[in-house]
PDB file of C-alpha atoms in Angstrom:
ATOM      1  CA  MET A  19      10.098  19.304  10.550  1.00  0.00           C
ATOM      2  CA  SER A  20       6.424  18.431  10.755  1.00  0.00           C
ATOM      3  CA  ASP A  21       5.089  16.335  13.629  1.00  0.00           C
ATOM      4  CA  TYR A  22       3.085  14.236  11.152  1.00  0.00           C
ATOM      5  CA  GLU A  23       4.577  10.733  11.205  1.00  0.00           C
ATOM      6  CA  TRP A  24       4.644  10.173   7.433  1.00  0.00           C
ATOM      7  CA  ASP A  25       6.506  13.441   6.814  1.00  0.00           C
ATOM      8  CA  SER A  26       9.582  11.722   8.258  1.00  0.00           C
ATOM      9  CA  LYS A  27       9.179   8.626   6.072  1.00  0.00           C
ATOM     10  CA  ILE A  28       9.447  10.085   2.586  1.00  0.00           C
ATOM     11  CA  GLU A  29      12.582   8.128   1.713  1.00  0.00           C
ATOM     12  CA  TYR A  30      11.010   4.925   2.980  1.00  0.00           C
ATOM     13  CA  LEU A  31       7.978   5.546   0.765  1.00  0.00           C
ATOM     14  CA  ARG A  32      10.087   6.343  -2.283  1.00  0.00           C
ATOM     15  CA  ASN A  33      12.308   3.305  -1.784  1.00  0.00           C
ATOM     16  CA  THR A  34       9.545   0.732  -1.291  1.00  0.00           C
ATOM     17  CA  ARG A  35       6.656   1.638  -3.633  1.00  0.00           C
ATOM     18  CA  ASP A  36       8.197  -0.204  -6.594  1.00  0.00           C
ATOM     19  CA  LEU A  37       7.821  -3.478  -4.694  1.00  0.00           C
ATOM     20  CA  TYR A  38       4.074  -3.376  -5.340  1.00  0.00           C
ATOM     21  CA  TYR A  39       3.316  -2.992  -9.073  1.00  0.00           C
ATOM     22  CA  ASN A  40       4.631  -3.612 -12.558  1.00  0.00           C
ATOM     23  CA  ASP A  41       4.189  -0.582 -14.831  1.00  0.00           C
ATOM     24  CA  ASP A  42       2.861  -2.694 -17.692  1.00  0.00           C
ATOM     25  CA  TYR A  43       0.095  -4.035 -15.464  1.00  0.00           C
ATOM     26  CA  LEU A  44      -0.959  -0.516 -14.470  1.00  0.00           C
ATOM     27  CA  GLU A  45      -1.032   0.339 -18.184  1.00  0.00           C
ATOM     28  CA  PHE A  46      -3.216  -2.689 -18.784  1.00  0.00           C
ATOM     29  CA  LEU A  47      -5.660  -1.502 -16.109  1.00  0.00           C
ATOM     30  CA  VAL A  48      -5.859   2.045 -17.498  1.00  0.00           C
ATOM     31  CA  LYS A  49      -6.264   1.041 -21.121  1.00  0.00           C
ATOM     32  CA  SER A  50      -7.935  -2.368 -21.116  1.00  0.00           C
ATOM     33  CA  VAL A  51      -9.876  -2.630 -17.847  1.00  0.00           C
ATOM     34  CA  TRP A  52     -10.872   0.943 -16.977  1.00  0.00           C
ATOM     35  CA  LYS A  53     -10.839   1.910 -20.681  1.00  0.00           C
ATOM     36  CA  ILE A  54      -9.957   5.548 -20.007  1.00  0.00           C
ATOM     37  CA  THR A  55      -9.851   7.179 -23.445  1.00  0.00           C
ATOM     38  CA  GLN A  56     -10.787  10.782 -22.612  1.00  0.00           C
ATOM     39  CA  PRO A  57      -8.982  13.253 -20.301  1.00  0.00           C
ATOM     40  CA  VAL A  58      -9.945  12.811 -16.646  1.00  0.00           C
ATOM     41  CA  ASN A  59      -9.624  14.862 -13.474  1.00  0.00           C
ATOM     42  CA  VAL A  60      -8.109  12.722 -10.722  1.00  0.00           C
ATOM     43  CA  VAL A  61      -8.132  13.377  -6.968  1.00  0.00           C
ATOM     44  CA  ASP A  62      -5.784  11.329  -4.803  1.00  0.00           C
ATOM     45  CA  TYR A  63      -6.754  10.979  -1.131  1.00  0.00           C
ATOM     46  CA  GLY A  64      -3.667  10.734   1.090  1.00  0.00           C
ATOM     47  CA  CYS A  65      -1.407  11.267  -1.906  1.00  0.00           C
ATOM     48  CA  GLY A  66       1.905  11.306  -0.039  1.00  0.00           C
ATOM     49  CA  TYR A  67       4.591  12.527  -2.417  1.00  0.00           C
ATOM     50  CA  GLY A  68       2.318  11.871  -5.410  1.00  0.00           C
ATOM     51  CA  TYR A  69       3.180   8.248  -6.101  1.00  0.00           C
ATOM     52  CA  LEU A  70      -0.055   7.419  -7.897  1.00  0.00           C
ATOM     53  CA  GLY A  71       0.201  10.589  -9.933  1.00  0.00           C
ATOM     54  CA  LEU A  72       3.674   9.591 -11.085  1.00  0.00           C
ATOM     55  CA  LYS A  73       2.378   6.182 -12.107  1.00  0.00           C
ATOM     56  CA  LEU A  74      -0.959   7.131 -13.664  1.00  0.00           C
ATOM     57  CA  LEU A  75      -0.478  10.498 -15.368  1.00  0.00           C
ATOM     58  CA  PRO A  76       1.875   9.189 -18.081  1.00  0.00           C
ATOM     59  CA  LEU A  77      -0.742   6.527 -18.904  1.00  0.00           C
ATOM     60  CA  LEU A  78      -3.820   8.770 -18.919  1.00  0.00           C
ATOM     61  CA  PRO A  79      -5.005  10.716 -21.994  1.00  0.00           C
ATOM     62  CA  GLU A  80      -3.337  14.069 -22.604  1.00  0.00           C
ATOM     63  CA  GLY A  81      -5.159  16.854 -20.771  1.00  0.00           C
ATOM     64  CA  SER A  82      -5.830  14.827 -17.638  1.00  0.00           C
ATOM     65  CA  THR A  83      -5.252  16.588 -14.299  1.00  0.00           C
ATOM     66  CA  TYR A  84      -4.148  15.361 -10.873  1.00  0.00           C
ATOM     67  CA  THR A  85      -5.011  16.810  -7.459  1.00  0.00           C
ATOM     68  CA  GLY A  86      -3.198  15.362  -4.456  1.00  0.00           C
ATOM     69  CA  ILE A  87      -4.361  15.849  -0.870  1.00  0.00           C
ATOM     70  CA  ASP A  88      -2.327  14.954   2.213  1.00  0.00           C
ATOM     71  CA  LYS A  89      -1.914  16.406   5.685  1.00  0.00           C
ATOM     72  CA  GLY A  90       1.863  16.000   5.492  1.00  0.00           C
ATOM     73  CA  THR A  91       3.468  19.360   4.717  1.00  0.00           C
ATOM     74  CA  GLU A  92       6.811  17.796   3.828  1.00  0.00           C
ATOM     75  CA  LEU A  93       5.108  15.206   1.645  1.00  0.00           C
ATOM     76  CA  ILE A  94       3.201  17.871  -0.276  1.00  0.00           C
ATOM     77  CA  ASN A  95       6.309  20.032  -0.654  1.00  0.00           C
ATOM     78  CA  THR A  96       8.163  17.029  -2.059  1.00  0.00           C
ATOM     79  CA  ALA A  97       5.310  16.341  -4.480  1.00  0.00           C
ATOM     80  CA  LYS A  98       5.343  19.947  -5.693  1.00  0.00           C
ATOM     81  CA  GLU A  99       9.099  19.757  -6.312  1.00  0.00           C
ATOM     82  CA  ILE A 100       8.787  16.492  -8.253  1.00  0.00           C
ATOM     83  CA  PHE A 101       5.896  17.585 -10.467  1.00  0.00           C
ATOM     84  CA  ALA A 102       7.314  21.062 -11.099  1.00  0.00           C
ATOM     85  CA  ARG A 103       9.720  19.339 -13.509  1.00  0.00           C
ATOM     86  CA  MET A 104       6.960  17.474 -15.343  1.00  0.00           C
ATOM     87  CA  PRO A 105       4.519  18.466 -18.103  1.00  0.00           C
ATOM     88  CA  PHE A 106       1.352  17.668 -16.169  1.00  0.00           C
ATOM     89  CA  THR A 107      -1.395  19.840 -14.703  1.00  0.00           C
ATOM     90  CA  THR A 108      -1.320  19.219 -10.951  1.00  0.00           C
ATOM     91  CA  ASN A 109      -2.565  20.745  -7.724  1.00  0.00           C
ATOM     92  CA  PHE A 110      -1.501  19.824  -4.199  1.00  0.00           C
ATOM     93  CA  ILE A 111      -3.382  20.586  -0.990  1.00  0.00           C
ATOM     94  CA  VAL A 112      -2.220  20.246   2.604  1.00  0.00           C
ATOM     95  CA  ALA A 113      -5.309  19.025   4.459  1.00  0.00           C
ATOM     96  CA  ASP A 114      -6.805  16.113   6.373  1.00  0.00           C
ATOM     97  CA  VAL A 115      -8.769  14.059   3.842  1.00  0.00           C
ATOM     98  CA  GLU A 116     -11.122  12.871   6.582  1.00  0.00           C
ATOM     99  CA  THR A 117     -12.411  16.387   7.249  1.00  0.00           C
ATOM    100  CA  LEU A 118     -11.784  18.376   4.061  1.00  0.00           C
ATOM    101  CA  ALA A 119     -14.883  19.206   1.998  1.00  0.00           C
ATOM    102  CA  ILE A 120     -14.249  18.419  -1.675  1.00  0.00           C
ATOM    103  CA  ASP A 121     -16.417  19.543  -4.582  1.00  0.00           C
ATOM    104  CA  ARG A 122     -18.003  17.025  -6.938  1.00  0.00           C
ATOM    105  CA  LYS A 123     -15.825  17.737  -9.958  1.00  0.00           C
ATOM    106  CA  TYR A 124     -13.614  14.689 -10.423  1.00  0.00           C
ATOM    107  CA  ASN A 125     -13.807  11.708 -12.754  1.00  0.00           C
ATOM    108  CA  LEU A 126     -11.581   9.494 -10.634  1.00  0.00           C
ATOM    109  CA  ALA A 127     -11.068   9.398  -6.864  1.00  0.00           C
ATOM    110  CA  VAL A 128      -8.120   7.210  -5.885  1.00  0.00           C
ATOM    111  CA  CYS A 129      -6.182   6.235  -2.788  1.00  0.00           C
ATOM    112  CA  HIS A 130      -3.144   4.109  -2.099  1.00  0.00           C
ATOM    113  CA  ALA A 131      -2.417   2.313   1.198  1.00  0.00           C
ATOM    114  CA  LEU A 132      -4.565   4.830   3.061  1.00  0.00           C
ATOM    115  CA  LEU A 133      -7.723   3.061   4.189  1.00  0.00           C
ATOM    116  CA  LEU A 134      -5.850   0.497   6.305  1.00  0.00           C
ATOM    117  CA  HIS A 135      -4.735   3.350   8.588  1.00  0.00           C
ATOM    118  CA  LEU A 136      -8.263   4.624   9.242  1.00  0.00           C
ATOM    119  CA  SER A 137     -10.648   3.485  11.971  1.00  0.00           C
ATOM    120  CA  ASP A 138     -13.650   4.287   9.746  1.00  0.00           C
ATOM    121  CA  ALA A 139     -12.665   3.454   6.169  1.00  0.00           C
ATOM    122  CA  LYS A 140     -16.274   3.356   4.940  1.00  0.00           C
ATOM    123  CA  LYS A 141     -16.750   6.988   5.921  1.00  0.00           C
ATOM    124  CA  LEU A 142     -13.829   8.040   3.738  1.00  0.00           C
ATOM    125  CA  LEU A 143     -15.003   5.838   0.878  1.00  0.00           C
ATOM    126  CA  ASP A 144     -18.322   7.679   1.043  1.00  0.00           C
ATOM    127  CA  LYS A 145     -16.462  11.016   0.803  1.00  0.00           C
ATOM    128  CA  MET A 146     -14.552   9.723  -2.208  1.00  0.00           C
ATOM    129  CA  ILE A 147     -17.776   8.689  -3.907  1.00  0.00           C
ATOM    130  CA  ASN A 148     -19.402  12.065  -3.231  1.00  0.00           C
ATOM    131  CA  CYS A 149     -16.607  13.995  -4.975  1.00  0.00           C
ATOM    132  CA  VAL A 150     -16.938  11.959  -8.195  1.00  0.00           C
ATOM    133  CA  LYS A 151     -19.228  12.948 -11.043  1.00  0.00           C
ATOM    134  CA  ASP A 152     -21.774  10.570 -12.518  1.00  0.00           C
ATOM    135  CA  GLU A 153     -20.105   7.715 -14.432  1.00  0.00           C
ATOM    136  CA  GLY A 154     -16.846   8.419 -12.634  1.00  0.00           C
ATOM    137  CA  MET A 155     -14.874   5.813 -10.709  1.00  0.00           C
ATOM    138  CA  VAL A 156     -13.470   5.201  -7.241  1.00  0.00           C
ATOM    139  CA  ILE A 157     -10.241   3.164  -7.267  1.00  0.00           C
ATOM    140  CA  CYS A 158      -8.507   1.885  -4.134  1.00  0.00           C
ATOM    141  CA  PHE A 159      -5.062   0.294  -3.999  1.00  0.00           C
ATOM    142  CA  GLU A 160      -4.939  -1.382  -0.585  1.00  0.00           C
ATOM    143  CA  PRO A 161      -3.111  -4.302   1.081  1.00  0.00           C
ATOM    144  CA  HIS A 162      -4.358  -7.678   2.216  1.00  0.00           C
ATOM    145  CA  TRP A 163      -1.818  -8.505   4.874  1.00  0.00           C
ATOM    146  CA  ILE A 164      -2.542 -12.170   5.471  1.00  0.00           C
ATOM    147  CA  ALA A 165      -2.344 -12.876   1.733  1.00  0.00           C
ATOM    148  CA  ASN A 166       0.849 -10.824   1.651  1.00  0.00           C
ATOM    149  CA  MET A 167       2.352 -12.908   4.457  1.00  0.00           C
ATOM    150  CA  SER A 168       1.486 -16.159   2.699  1.00  0.00           C
ATOM    151  CA  ASN A 169       3.438 -15.091  -0.395  1.00  0.00           C
ATOM    152  CA  TYR A 170       7.020 -15.707   0.680  1.00  0.00           C
ATOM    153  CA  SER A 171       9.460 -18.364  -0.356  1.00  0.00           C
ATOM    154  CA  VAL A 172      12.856 -18.444   1.354  1.00  0.00           C
ATOM    155  CA  GLN A 173      15.429 -20.931   0.105  1.00  0.00           C
ATOM    156  CA  SER A 174      16.201 -23.777   2.546  1.00  0.00           C
ATOM    157  CA  TYR A 175      13.438 -22.813   4.999  1.00  0.00           C
ATOM    158  CA  ASP A 176       9.858 -23.929   5.385  1.00  0.00           C
ATOM    159  CA  GLN A 177       7.655 -20.878   5.242  1.00  0.00           C
ATOM    160  CA  SER A 178       6.143 -21.756   8.628  1.00  0.00           C
ATOM    161  CA  GLN A 179       9.585 -21.286  10.210  1.00  0.00           C
ATOM    162  CA  VAL A 180       9.683 -17.583   9.340  1.00  0.00           C
ATOM    163  CA  ILE A 181       5.977 -16.713   8.782  1.00  0.00           C
ATOM    164  CA  PRO A 182       3.576 -18.290  11.321  1.00  0.00           C
ATOM    165  CA  LEU A 183       0.381 -17.538   9.400  1.00  0.00           C
ATOM    166  CA  GLY A 184      -2.117 -18.651  12.029  1.00  0.00           C
ATOM    167  CA  ILE A 185      -0.609 -16.419  14.697  1.00  0.00           C
ATOM    168  CA  LEU A 186      -0.426 -13.446  12.342  1.00  0.00           C
ATOM    169  CA  GLN A 187      -4.003 -13.922  11.182  1.00  0.00           C
ATOM    170  CA  LYS A 188      -5.186 -13.831  14.794  1.00  0.00           C
ATOM    171  CA  LEU A 189      -3.031 -10.769  15.505  1.00  0.00           C
ATOM    172  CA  PHE A 190      -4.293  -8.787  12.503  1.00  0.00           C
ATOM    173  CA  GLU A 191      -7.914  -9.610  13.267  1.00  0.00           C
ATOM    174  CA  GLN A 192      -7.523  -8.700  16.935  1.00  0.00           C
ATOM    175  CA  ASP A 193      -5.898  -5.372  16.031  1.00  0.00           C
ATOM    176  CA  THR A 194      -8.925  -4.527  13.875  1.00  0.00           C
ATOM    177  CA  LYS A 195     -11.279  -5.357  16.741  1.00  0.00           C
ATOM    178  CA  ASN A 196      -9.230  -3.158  19.068  1.00  0.00           C
ATOM    179  CA  ASN A 197      -8.875  -0.008  16.952  1.00  0.00           C
ATOM    180  CA  GLY A 198     -10.883  -0.443  13.742  1.00  0.00           C
ATOM    181  CA  LYS A 199      -7.783  -0.233  11.534  1.00  0.00           C
ATOM    182  CA  ASP A 200      -7.632  -3.150   9.116  1.00  0.00           C
ATOM    183  CA  GLY A 201      -4.497  -4.329   7.336  1.00  0.00           C
ATOM    184  CA  ASN A 202      -6.637  -6.857   5.460  1.00  0.00           C
ATOM    185  CA  ILE A 203      -8.982  -4.195   4.097  1.00  0.00           C
ATOM    186  CA  GLY A 204      -7.873  -4.710   0.502  1.00  0.00           C
ATOM    187  CA  ILE A 205      -9.970  -7.871   0.165  1.00  0.00           C
ATOM    188  CA  LYS A 206     -13.019  -6.218   1.777  1.00  0.00           C
ATOM    189  CA  ILE A 207     -13.260  -3.037  -0.282  1.00  0.00           C
ATOM    190  CA  PRO A 208     -15.390  -4.583  -3.073  1.00  0.00           C
ATOM    191  CA  GLU A 209     -18.029  -5.405  -0.453  1.00  0.00           C
ATOM    192  CA  TYR A 210     -17.882  -1.834   0.903  1.00  0.00           C
ATOM    193  CA  LEU A 211     -18.116  -0.233  -2.547  1.00  0.00           C
ATOM    194  CA  SER A 212     -21.148  -2.341  -3.385  1.00  0.00           C
ATOM    195  CA  GLU A 213     -22.807  -1.463  -0.075  1.00  0.00           C
ATOM    196  CA  LEU A 214     -22.239   2.226  -0.838  1.00  0.00           C
ATOM    197  CA  GLY A 215     -24.054   1.938  -4.165  1.00  0.00           C
ATOM    198  CA  LEU A 216     -21.307   1.661  -6.777  1.00  0.00           C
ATOM    199  CA  THR A 217     -21.877  -0.471  -9.860  1.00  0.00           C
ATOM    200  CA  ASN A 218     -19.546  -2.715 -11.869  1.00  0.00           C
ATOM    201  CA  VAL A 219     -17.517  -3.342  -8.717  1.00  0.00           C
ATOM    202  CA  GLN A 220     -14.384  -5.395  -9.338  1.00  0.00           C
ATOM    203  CA  CYS A 221     -11.150  -6.278  -7.613  1.00  0.00           C
ATOM    204  CA  ARG A 222      -7.858  -7.016  -9.348  1.00  0.00           C
ATOM    205  CA  LEU A 223      -4.621  -8.368  -7.947  1.00  0.00           C
ATOM    206  CA  SER A 224      -1.241  -6.788  -8.632  1.00  0.00           C
ATOM    207  CA  ASP A 225       0.976  -9.176 -10.557  1.00  0.00           C
ATOM    208  CA  LYS A 226       4.259  -7.937  -9.027  1.00  0.00           C
ATOM    209  CA  VAL A 227       6.516 -10.676  -7.659  1.00  0.00           C
ATOM    210  CA  ASN A 228       9.915  -9.660  -6.304  1.00  0.00           C
ATOM    211  CA  PHE A 229      12.689 -12.210  -6.775  1.00  0.00           C
ATOM    212  CA  LEU A 230      15.999 -11.730  -4.990  1.00  0.00           C
ATOM    213  CA  ASP A 231      18.088 -13.664  -7.483  1.00  0.00           C
ATOM    214  CA  PRO A 232      21.658 -14.611  -6.481  1.00  0.00           C
ATOM    215  CA  ASN A 233      22.579 -14.664 -10.178  1.00  0.00           C
ATOM    216  CA  ALA A 234      21.299 -11.146 -10.872  1.00  0.00           C
ATOM    217  CA  GLU A 235      23.580  -8.193 -11.534  1.00  0.00           C
ATOM    218  CA  PRO A 236      25.030  -7.172  -8.109  1.00  0.00           C
ATOM    219  CA  GLN A 237      23.758  -3.579  -8.141  1.00  0.00           C
ATOM    220  CA  LYS A 238      20.248  -4.670  -9.097  1.00  0.00           C
ATOM    221  CA  ARG A 239      20.245  -7.331  -6.386  1.00  0.00           C
ATOM    222  CA  GLN A 240      21.498  -4.842  -3.787  1.00  0.00           C
ATOM    223  CA  ARG A 241      18.797  -2.309  -4.689  1.00  0.00           C
ATOM    224  CA  LEU A 242      16.052  -4.882  -4.308  1.00  0.00           C
ATOM    225  CA  TYR A 243      17.542  -6.161  -1.049  1.00  0.00           C
ATOM    226  CA  ASN A 244      17.660  -2.621   0.331  1.00  0.00           C
ATOM    227  CA  SER A 245      14.010  -2.039  -0.623  1.00  0.00           C
ATOM    228  CA  LEU A 246      12.940  -5.292   1.001  1.00  0.00           C
ATOM    229  CA  ARG A 247      14.818  -4.362   4.154  1.00  0.00           C
ATOM    230  CA  GLU A 248      13.209  -0.923   4.232  1.00  0.00           C
ATOM    231  CA  GLU A 249       9.837  -2.618   3.868  1.00  0.00           C
ATOM    232  CA  GLY A 250      10.621  -4.393   7.140  1.00  0.00           C
ATOM    233  CA  ILE A 251      11.324  -7.816   5.705  1.00  0.00           C
ATOM    234  CA  GLY A 252      13.778  -9.711   7.845  1.00  0.00           C
ATOM    235  CA  GLY A 253      13.956  -6.934  10.420  1.00  0.00           C
ATOM    236  CA  PHE A 254      15.347  -7.569  13.906  1.00  0.00           C
ATOM    237  CA  PRO A 255      12.383  -7.927  16.305  1.00  0.00           C
ATOM    238  CA  GLY A 256      14.119  -6.113  19.148  1.00  0.00           C
ATOM    239  CA  GLU A 257      14.368  -6.932  22.822  1.00  0.00           C
ATOM    240  CA  GLU A 258      12.593 -10.225  23.503  1.00  0.00           C
ATOM    241  CA  SER A 259      10.584  -9.457  26.648  1.00  0.00           C
ATOM    242  CA  LYS A 260       9.369  -6.115  25.278  1.00  0.00           C
ATOM    243  CA  PHE A 261       8.354  -7.719  21.969  1.00  0.00           C
ATOM    244  CA  ILE A 262       6.426 -10.494  23.702  1.00  0.00           C
ATOM    245  CA  ARG A 263       4.729  -8.112  26.140  1.00  0.00           C
ATOM    246  CA  ASN A 264       3.604  -5.904  23.241  1.00  0.00           C
ATOM    247  CA  LEU A 265       2.070  -8.815  21.339  1.00  0.00           C
ATOM    248  CA  MET A 266       0.327 -10.099  24.464  1.00  0.00           C
ATOM    249  CA  ASN A 267      -1.148  -6.625  24.958  1.00  0.00           C
ATOM    250  CA  ARG A 268      -2.473  -6.875  21.406  1.00  0.00           C
ATOM    251  CA  GLY A 269      -4.245 -10.168  22.107  1.00  0.00           C
ATOM    252  CA  LEU A 270      -1.805 -13.052  21.632  1.00  0.00           C
ATOM    253  CA  THR A 271      -1.066 -15.677  24.251  1.00  0.00           C
ATOM    254  CA  GLU A 272       2.431 -15.802  25.700  1.00  0.00           C
ATOM    255  CA  SER A 273       3.151 -18.986  23.723  1.00  0.00           C
ATOM    256  CA  GLU A 274       1.979 -17.373  20.463  1.00  0.00           C
ATOM    257  CA  ALA A 275       4.021 -14.238  21.120  1.00  0.00           C
ATOM    258  CA  GLN A 276       7.096 -16.348  21.865  1.00  0.00           C
ATOM    259  CA  SER A 277       6.661 -18.293  18.629  1.00  0.00           C
ATOM    260  CA  GLN A 278       6.313 -15.059  16.647  1.00  0.00           C
ATOM    261  CA  TYR A 279       9.454 -13.651  18.236  1.00  0.00           C
ATOM    262  CA  GLU A 280      11.465 -16.764  17.397  1.00  0.00           C
ATOM    263  CA  ALA A 281      10.237 -16.732  13.789  1.00  0.00           C
ATOM    264  CA  GLU A 282      11.137 -13.060  13.285  1.00  0.00           C
ATOM    265  CA  LEU A 283      14.509 -13.555  14.974  1.00  0.00           C
ATOM    266  CA  LEU A 284      15.299 -16.476  12.663  1.00  0.00           C
ATOM    267  CA  PHE A 285      14.259 -14.469   9.608  1.00  0.00           C
ATOM    268  CA  SER A 286      16.449 -11.537  10.673  1.00  0.00           C
ATOM    269  CA  LYS A 287      19.484 -13.787  11.116  1.00  0.00           C
ATOM    270  CA  MET A 288      19.213 -15.677   7.850  1.00  0.00           C
ATOM    271  CA  PHE A 289      18.109 -12.869   5.500  1.00  0.00           C
ATOM    272  CA  ASN A 290      20.965 -11.126   3.687  1.00  0.00           C
ATOM    273  CA  VAL A 291      21.816  -9.851   0.230  1.00  0.00           C
ATOM    274  CA  ASP A 292      22.845 -13.351  -0.867  1.00  0.00           C
ATOM    275  CA  SER A 293      19.567 -14.949   0.218  1.00  0.00           C
ATOM    276  CA  VAL A 294      17.222 -16.436  -2.372  1.00  0.00           C
ATOM    277  CA  LEU A 295      13.807 -14.950  -1.632  1.00  0.00           C
ATOM    278  CA  THR A 296      10.578 -14.591  -3.589  1.00  0.00           C
ATOM    279  CA  TYR A 297       7.948 -12.183  -2.293  1.00  0.00           C
ATOM    280  CA  ALA A 298       4.586 -11.083  -3.721  1.00  0.00           C
ATOM    281  CA  PRO A 299       2.936  -8.165  -1.848  1.00  0.00           C
ATOM    282  CA  ASN A 300      -0.487  -9.224  -3.184  1.00  0.00           C
ATOM    283  CA  MET A 301      -1.895  -5.695  -3.344  1.00  0.00           C
ATOM    284  CA  LYS A 302      -5.598  -5.531  -4.141  1.00  0.00           C
ATOM    285  CA  ILE A 303      -6.932  -2.949  -6.613  1.00  0.00           C
ATOM    286  CA  SER A 304     -10.673  -2.434  -6.123  1.00  0.00           C
ATOM    287  CA  PHE A 305     -12.889  -0.137  -8.134  1.00  0.00           C
ATOM    288  CA  GLY A 306     -16.456   0.690  -9.022  1.00  0.00           C
ATOM    289  CA  THR A 307     -18.525   3.164 -11.042  1.00  0.00           C
ATOM    290  CA  VAL A 308     -20.622   5.968  -9.580  1.00  0.00           C
ATOM    291  CA  LYS A 309     -24.218   6.027 -10.840  1.00  0.00           C
ATOM    292  CA  ARG A 310     -26.596   8.831  -9.861  1.00  0.00           C
TER     293      ARG A 310
END
């Protein structure tokens, strides 16, 4: 097994991606917003097991191609197995997208939940731009954590009891100051794309809202509950003193860390398959056109 962290999380990735987007909204973007009517060559930075390829290729004009790049050997092997059974032209490369030199031959450069893990996201955005031909596009699907955290409704509880937004906002911002990695990057990408010279820069918001409905068919409800759990929703925060010490090391006061622990502990105790929960991940989809 590879030492790369995400190689051991393939099942997690496969079980949680459908929390983020409705297929009909992605179709709307391809056909009505991006207006892709001719075959395109797509390169996916940090492709994982090819999630974006699975979503986009059926919507793109016939003859489109998809190249996925990821440094996870197991992820790329999984992608090859999946796409070997499909009628699409694909290519998968095991490499670090931050260092790999990529020729300027693509019409679309895309990434999904990648930039938030990088300490220098602008540098990678510049690489993405440089591999796209004139009139091509860069498209980034990235999270906006504080908006994500504000989009919960849990029956019988005030949101502030389980999601202390002020504390989390401070924590996310402090983490970015400490290591450069930004879980709120989704809302900032339009600014970065404009700074890097792209035109027609826009940002859209995924319309997916997950509703854990007690009246839904039991198997459907269980599947959604399992996905939410895998996403970390309602997870047990662990040993109290260790949790608090970790958050204090990341910049919170002891009182703030204690409040966060109590909120997560409450959420973990009350959240079960019979809970009534509404959750919108609030993924941002930013894009712009390359002009040379």
